[in-house]
Amino acid sequence: MEHPDSNPEDLNSSIWVFGYGSLCWHPGFDYDKSTTGYVKGYTRKFWQGNDQHRGTRDNPGRVATLVQEPESIVWGRAFLVSGKSAVPYLHTREGTLGGYKTSFEQFYPKDHSDQSSSSEDGLSETSQPIRTMMFIACPTNSMWLGEAPLHEIANQIVSCKGPSGHNAEYVLRLAIFMRENIPDAHVHDPELFTLEIMIRSRLKEKKIPLHVIMGEEAPSDSTSNASSSYQDDLDVRPVSRRSFDFTARLPNKNLRCVNIN
Ligand SMILES: N[C@@H](CCC(=O)N[C@@H](CS)C(=O)NCC(=O)O)C(=O)O
């Protein structure tokens, strides 16, 4: 892990940013291209508290961070950003408001190879690893919640919501993104998908309709049938694996606390 002091980002040049939480399905900034892939030596945990997007000061939600784990990898999505507004936006969203710190790691595109690649942005048929900036929550930040049994984390997530929506939406959309875009996603991150099952089960027990959690309109058939059974199948239309149509299908909502201008 490199630290930014040795490599201040030059706002006039392009930079790759790695996302592994809401950035996968809700980047919130313009980018030139993006691709899926992974970083090595980390595991994804829902150990960072959040009262700006998915919780409140009195009832903070849990969002993703990375914890170092030598033999693990974390799949996510990298973005090539060149605009001057993306990096300041991310520092505000992730750093100032989210308690995350900047670090730099090697990102391995899903089609990477150790062969040399001449492309200027590092992406080509046989892409080499790419140096990316990412945002990681450290245990010393004021919102850190840390480790807890997964069932307790599931209970907390199901009971939290904030200005950007329900905490359960945050986890479910990440799980859906991974399942739809990462090969064998469940193999690489069993904890994410176990948490997804726990959350879905608790929502079903509480009879909380998924469209409410996901901030979507009620499915058309549920309005016609008053006694409709619990809607536990997300209206997830087939997504193209080519260009992340996934994000195009999300309800168009800006992060209320941070507006990119
Ligand atoms: N840094 C991680 C996590 C980012 C993240 O989830 N940040 C939260 C808290 S600051 C956020 O922006 N949430 C927006 C939302 O929940 O819609 C990533 O690369 O995706």
Coordinates of N, CA and C in Angstrom, one line a residue, residues 47-134:
W47 N -17.3 -2.9 8.2 CA -16.9 -2.5 9.5 C -16.8 -1.0 9.7
Q48 N -17.1 -0.3 8.6 CA -17.1 1.2 8.7 C -18.5 1.7 9.0
G49 N -18.6 2.6 10.0 CA -19.9 3.2 10.3 C -20.2 4.3 9.3
N50 N -21.5 4.7 9.2 CA -21.8 5.8 8.3 C -23.1 6.4 8.7
D51 N -23.0 7.8 8.9 CA -24.2 8.5 9.3 C -24.6 9.6 8.3
Q52 N -23.8 9.6 7.1 CA -24.0 10.6 6.1 C -24.9 10.1 5.0
H53 N -24.9 8.8 4.8 CA -25.6 8.2 3.6 C -26.6 7.1 4.0
R54 N -26.1 6.2 4.9 CA -26.9 4.9 5.1 C -27.3 4.8 6.6
G55 N -27.2 5.9 7.4 CA -27.5 5.8 8.8 C -27.6 7.2 9.3
T56 N -27.8 7.3 10.6 CA -27.9 8.6 11.2 C -26.9 8.6 12.4
R57 N -26.7 9.8 13.0 CA -25.8 9.9 14.1 C -26.2 9.0 15.2
D58 N -27.5 8.9 15.4 CA -27.9 8.0 16.6 C -28.0 6.6 16.2
N59 N -28.1 6.3 14.9 CA -28.2 4.9 14.4 C -27.4 4.7 13.1
P60 N -26.0 4.7 13.3 CA -25.2 4.7 12.1 C -25.3 3.4 11.3
G61 N -25.2 3.4 10.0 CA -25.3 2.2 9.2 C -23.9 1.7 9.1
R62 N -23.8 0.5 8.3 CA -22.5 -0.1 8.1 C -22.2 -0.1 6.6
V63 N -21.0 0.4 6.2 CA -20.6 0.4 4.8 C -19.3 -0.3 4.6
A64 N -18.9 -0.6 3.4 CA -17.7 -1.4 3.1 C -16.4 -0.7 3.3
T65 N -15.4 -1.5 3.8 CA -14.1 -1.0 3.7 C -13.2 -2.3 3.4
L66 N -11.9 -2.1 3.3 CA -11.0 -3.2 3.0 C -10.1 -3.4 4.3
V67 N -9.9 -4.6 4.6 CA -9.0 -5.0 5.7 C -7.9 -5.8 5.1
Q68 N -6.6 -5.6 5.5 CA -5.5 -6.3 4.9 C -5.6 -7.8 5.3
E69 N -5.5 -8.7 4.3 CA -5.5 -10.1 4.5 C -4.6 -10.7 3.4
P70 N -3.4 -11.1 3.7 CA -2.4 -11.4 2.7 C -2.8 -12.3 1.5
E71 N -3.6 -13.4 1.8 CA -3.8 -14.3 0.8 C -5.2 -14.0 0.0
S72 N -5.8 -12.9 0.4 CA -7.2 -12.7 -0.2 C -7.1 -11.7 -1.3
I73 N -8.2 -11.7 -2.1 CA -8.3 -10.6 -3.2 C -9.7 -10.1 -3.0
V74 N -9.9 -8.8 -3.5 CA -11.2 -8.2 -3.5 C -11.5 -7.7 -4.9
W75 N -12.6 -8.2 -5.4 CA -13.1 -7.8 -6.7 C -13.9 -6.5 -6.6
G76 N -13.8 -5.7 -7.6 CA -14.5 -4.4 -7.6 C -14.5 -3.9 -9.0
R77 N -14.5 -2.6 -9.1 CA -14.6 -1.9 -10.4 C -13.6 -0.7 -10.4
A78 N -12.8 -0.6 -11.4 CA -11.9 0.6 -11.5 C -12.4 1.5 -12.6
F79 N -12.2 2.8 -12.3 CA -12.6 3.9 -13.2 C -11.4 4.7 -13.6
L80 N -11.3 5.0 -14.9 CA -10.3 6.0 -15.4 C -11.0 7.3 -15.4
V81 N -10.5 8.2 -14.5 CA -11.1 9.5 -14.5 C -10.1 10.6 -14.9
S82 N -10.5 11.5 -15.7 CA -9.6 12.6 -16.2 C -10.1 14.0 -15.8
G83 N -11.4 14.1 -15.5 CA -12.0 15.4 -15.2 C -11.4 15.9 -13.9
K84 N -11.4 17.2 -13.8 CA -10.8 17.8 -12.5 C -11.8 17.7 -11.4
S85 N -13.0 17.4 -11.6 CA -14.0 17.4 -10.5 C -14.1 16.1 -9.8
A86 N -13.7 15.0 -10.5 CA -13.9 13.6 -9.9 C -13.1 13.4 -8.6
V87 N -11.8 13.8 -8.7 CA -11.0 13.5 -7.5 C -11.4 14.4 -6.3
P88 N -11.6 15.7 -6.5 CA -12.1 16.5 -5.3 C -13.5 15.9 -4.8
Y89 N -14.3 15.5 -5.7 CA -15.6 14.9 -5.3 C -15.4 13.7 -4.4
L90 N -14.5 12.9 -4.9 CA -14.3 11.6 -4.1 C -13.6 11.9 -2.7
H91 N -12.7 12.9 -2.7 CA -12.1 13.2 -1.4 C -13.2 13.7 -0.4
T92 N -14.1 14.5 -1.0 CA -15.2 15.0 -0.1 C -16.1 13.8 0.3
R93 N -16.6 13.1 -0.7 CA -17.5 12.0 -0.4 C -16.9 10.9 0.5
E94 N -15.7 10.5 0.2 CA -15.1 9.4 0.8 C -14.3 9.8 2.1
G95 N -13.6 10.9 1.9 CA -12.7 11.3 3.0 C -13.4 12.2 4.0
T96 N -13.7 13.4 3.6 CA -14.3 14.3 4.6 C -15.6 13.8 5.2
L97 N -16.5 13.2 4.4 CA -17.8 12.8 4.9 C -17.8 11.3 5.3
G98 N -16.8 10.6 4.7 CA -16.9 9.1 5.0 C -15.9 8.5 5.9
G99 N -14.9 9.3 6.2 CA -13.8 8.8 7.1 C -12.8 7.9 6.5
Y100 N -12.8 7.9 5.1 CA -11.9 7.0 4.4 C -10.6 7.7 4.2
K101 N -9.5 7.0 4.1 CA -8.2 7.5 3.7 C -7.8 7.0 2.3
T102 N -7.0 7.9 1.6 CA -6.6 7.5 0.3 C -5.3 6.6 0.4
S103 N -5.3 5.6 -0.5 CA -4.1 4.8 -0.7 C -4.0 4.3 -2.1
F104 N -2.9 3.8 -2.5 CA -2.7 3.4 -3.9 C -2.3 1.9 -3.9
E105 N -2.9 1.2 -4.8 CA -2.6 -0.3 -4.9 C -2.6 -0.7 -6.3
Q106 N -2.0 -1.8 -6.6 CA -2.1 -2.4 -8.0 C -3.4 -3.0 -8.2
F107 N -4.1 -2.7 -9.3 CA -5.4 -3.3 -9.7 C -5.1 -4.2 -10.8
Y108 N -5.7 -5.4 -10.7 CA -5.6 -6.4 -11.8 C -6.9 -6.5 -12.6
P109 N -6.9 -6.0 -13.8 CA -8.1 -6.1 -14.6 C -8.5 -7.6 -14.8
K110 N -9.8 -7.9 -14.9 CA -10.2 -9.3 -15.0 C -9.5 -10.0 -16.2
D111 N -9.1 -9.3 -17.2 CA -8.5 -10.0 -18.3 C -7.0 -9.7 -18.3
H112 N -6.4 -9.4 -17.1 CA -5.0 -9.0 -17.1 C -4.1 -10.2 -17.4
S113 N -2.9 -9.8 -17.9 CA -1.9 -10.8 -18.1 C -0.6 -10.2 -17.7
D114 N 0.4 -11.0 -17.4 CA 1.7 -10.4 -17.0 C 2.5 -10.0 -18.3
Q115 N 1.9 -10.2 -19.5 CA 2.6 -9.8 -20.7 C 2.7 -8.3 -20.7
S116 N 3.7 -7.8 -21.4 CA 3.8 -6.4 -21.5 C 2.6 -5.8 -22.3
S117 N 2.2 -4.6 -22.0 CA 1.1 -4.0 -22.8 C 1.5 -2.6 -23.2
S118 N 1.3 -2.2 -24.4 CA 1.8 -0.9 -24.8 C 0.7 0.2 -24.7
S119 N -0.5 -0.2 -24.3 CA -1.6 0.8 -24.3 C -1.3 1.9 -23.3
E120 N -1.7 3.2 -23.6 CA -1.3 4.2 -22.7 C -2.1 4.2 -21.4
D121 N -3.3 3.6 -21.4 CA -4.1 3.7 -20.2 C -4.0 2.3 -19.4
G122 N -3.1 1.5 -19.9 CA -2.9 0.2 -19.2 C -3.9 -0.8 -19.5
L123 N -5.0 -0.5 -20.3 CA -6.0 -1.4 -20.6 C -5.9 -1.9 -22.0
S124 N -5.7 -3.2 -22.2 CA -5.7 -3.7 -23.5 C -6.1 -5.2 -23.4
E125 N -6.0 -5.9 -24.5 CA -6.4 -7.3 -24.4 C -5.6 -8.0 -23.3
T126 N -4.3 -7.7 -23.2 CA -3.6 -8.4 -22.1 C -3.1 -7.3 -21.2
S127 N -4.0 -6.8 -20.4 CA -3.7 -5.6 -19.6 C -2.8 -6.0 -18.4
Q128 N -1.8 -5.2 -18.2 CA -0.9 -5.3 -17.0 C -1.7 -4.8 -15.8
P129 N -1.2 -5.1 -14.6 CA -1.7 -4.4 -13.4 C -1.6 -2.9 -13.5
I130 N -2.6 -2.2 -12.9 CA -2.7 -0.8 -13.0 C -2.6 -0.2 -11.6
R131 N -1.9 0.9 -11.5 CA -1.8 1.6 -10.2 C -3.1 2.4 -10.0
T132 N -3.8 2.1 -8.9 CA -5.1 2.8 -8.7 C -5.1 3.4 -7.3
M133 N -5.9 4.5 -7.3 CA -6.2 5.2 -6.0 C -7.5 4.5 -5.4
M134 N -7.4 4.3 -4.1 CA -8.7 3.8 -3.5 C -8.8 4.4 -2.1

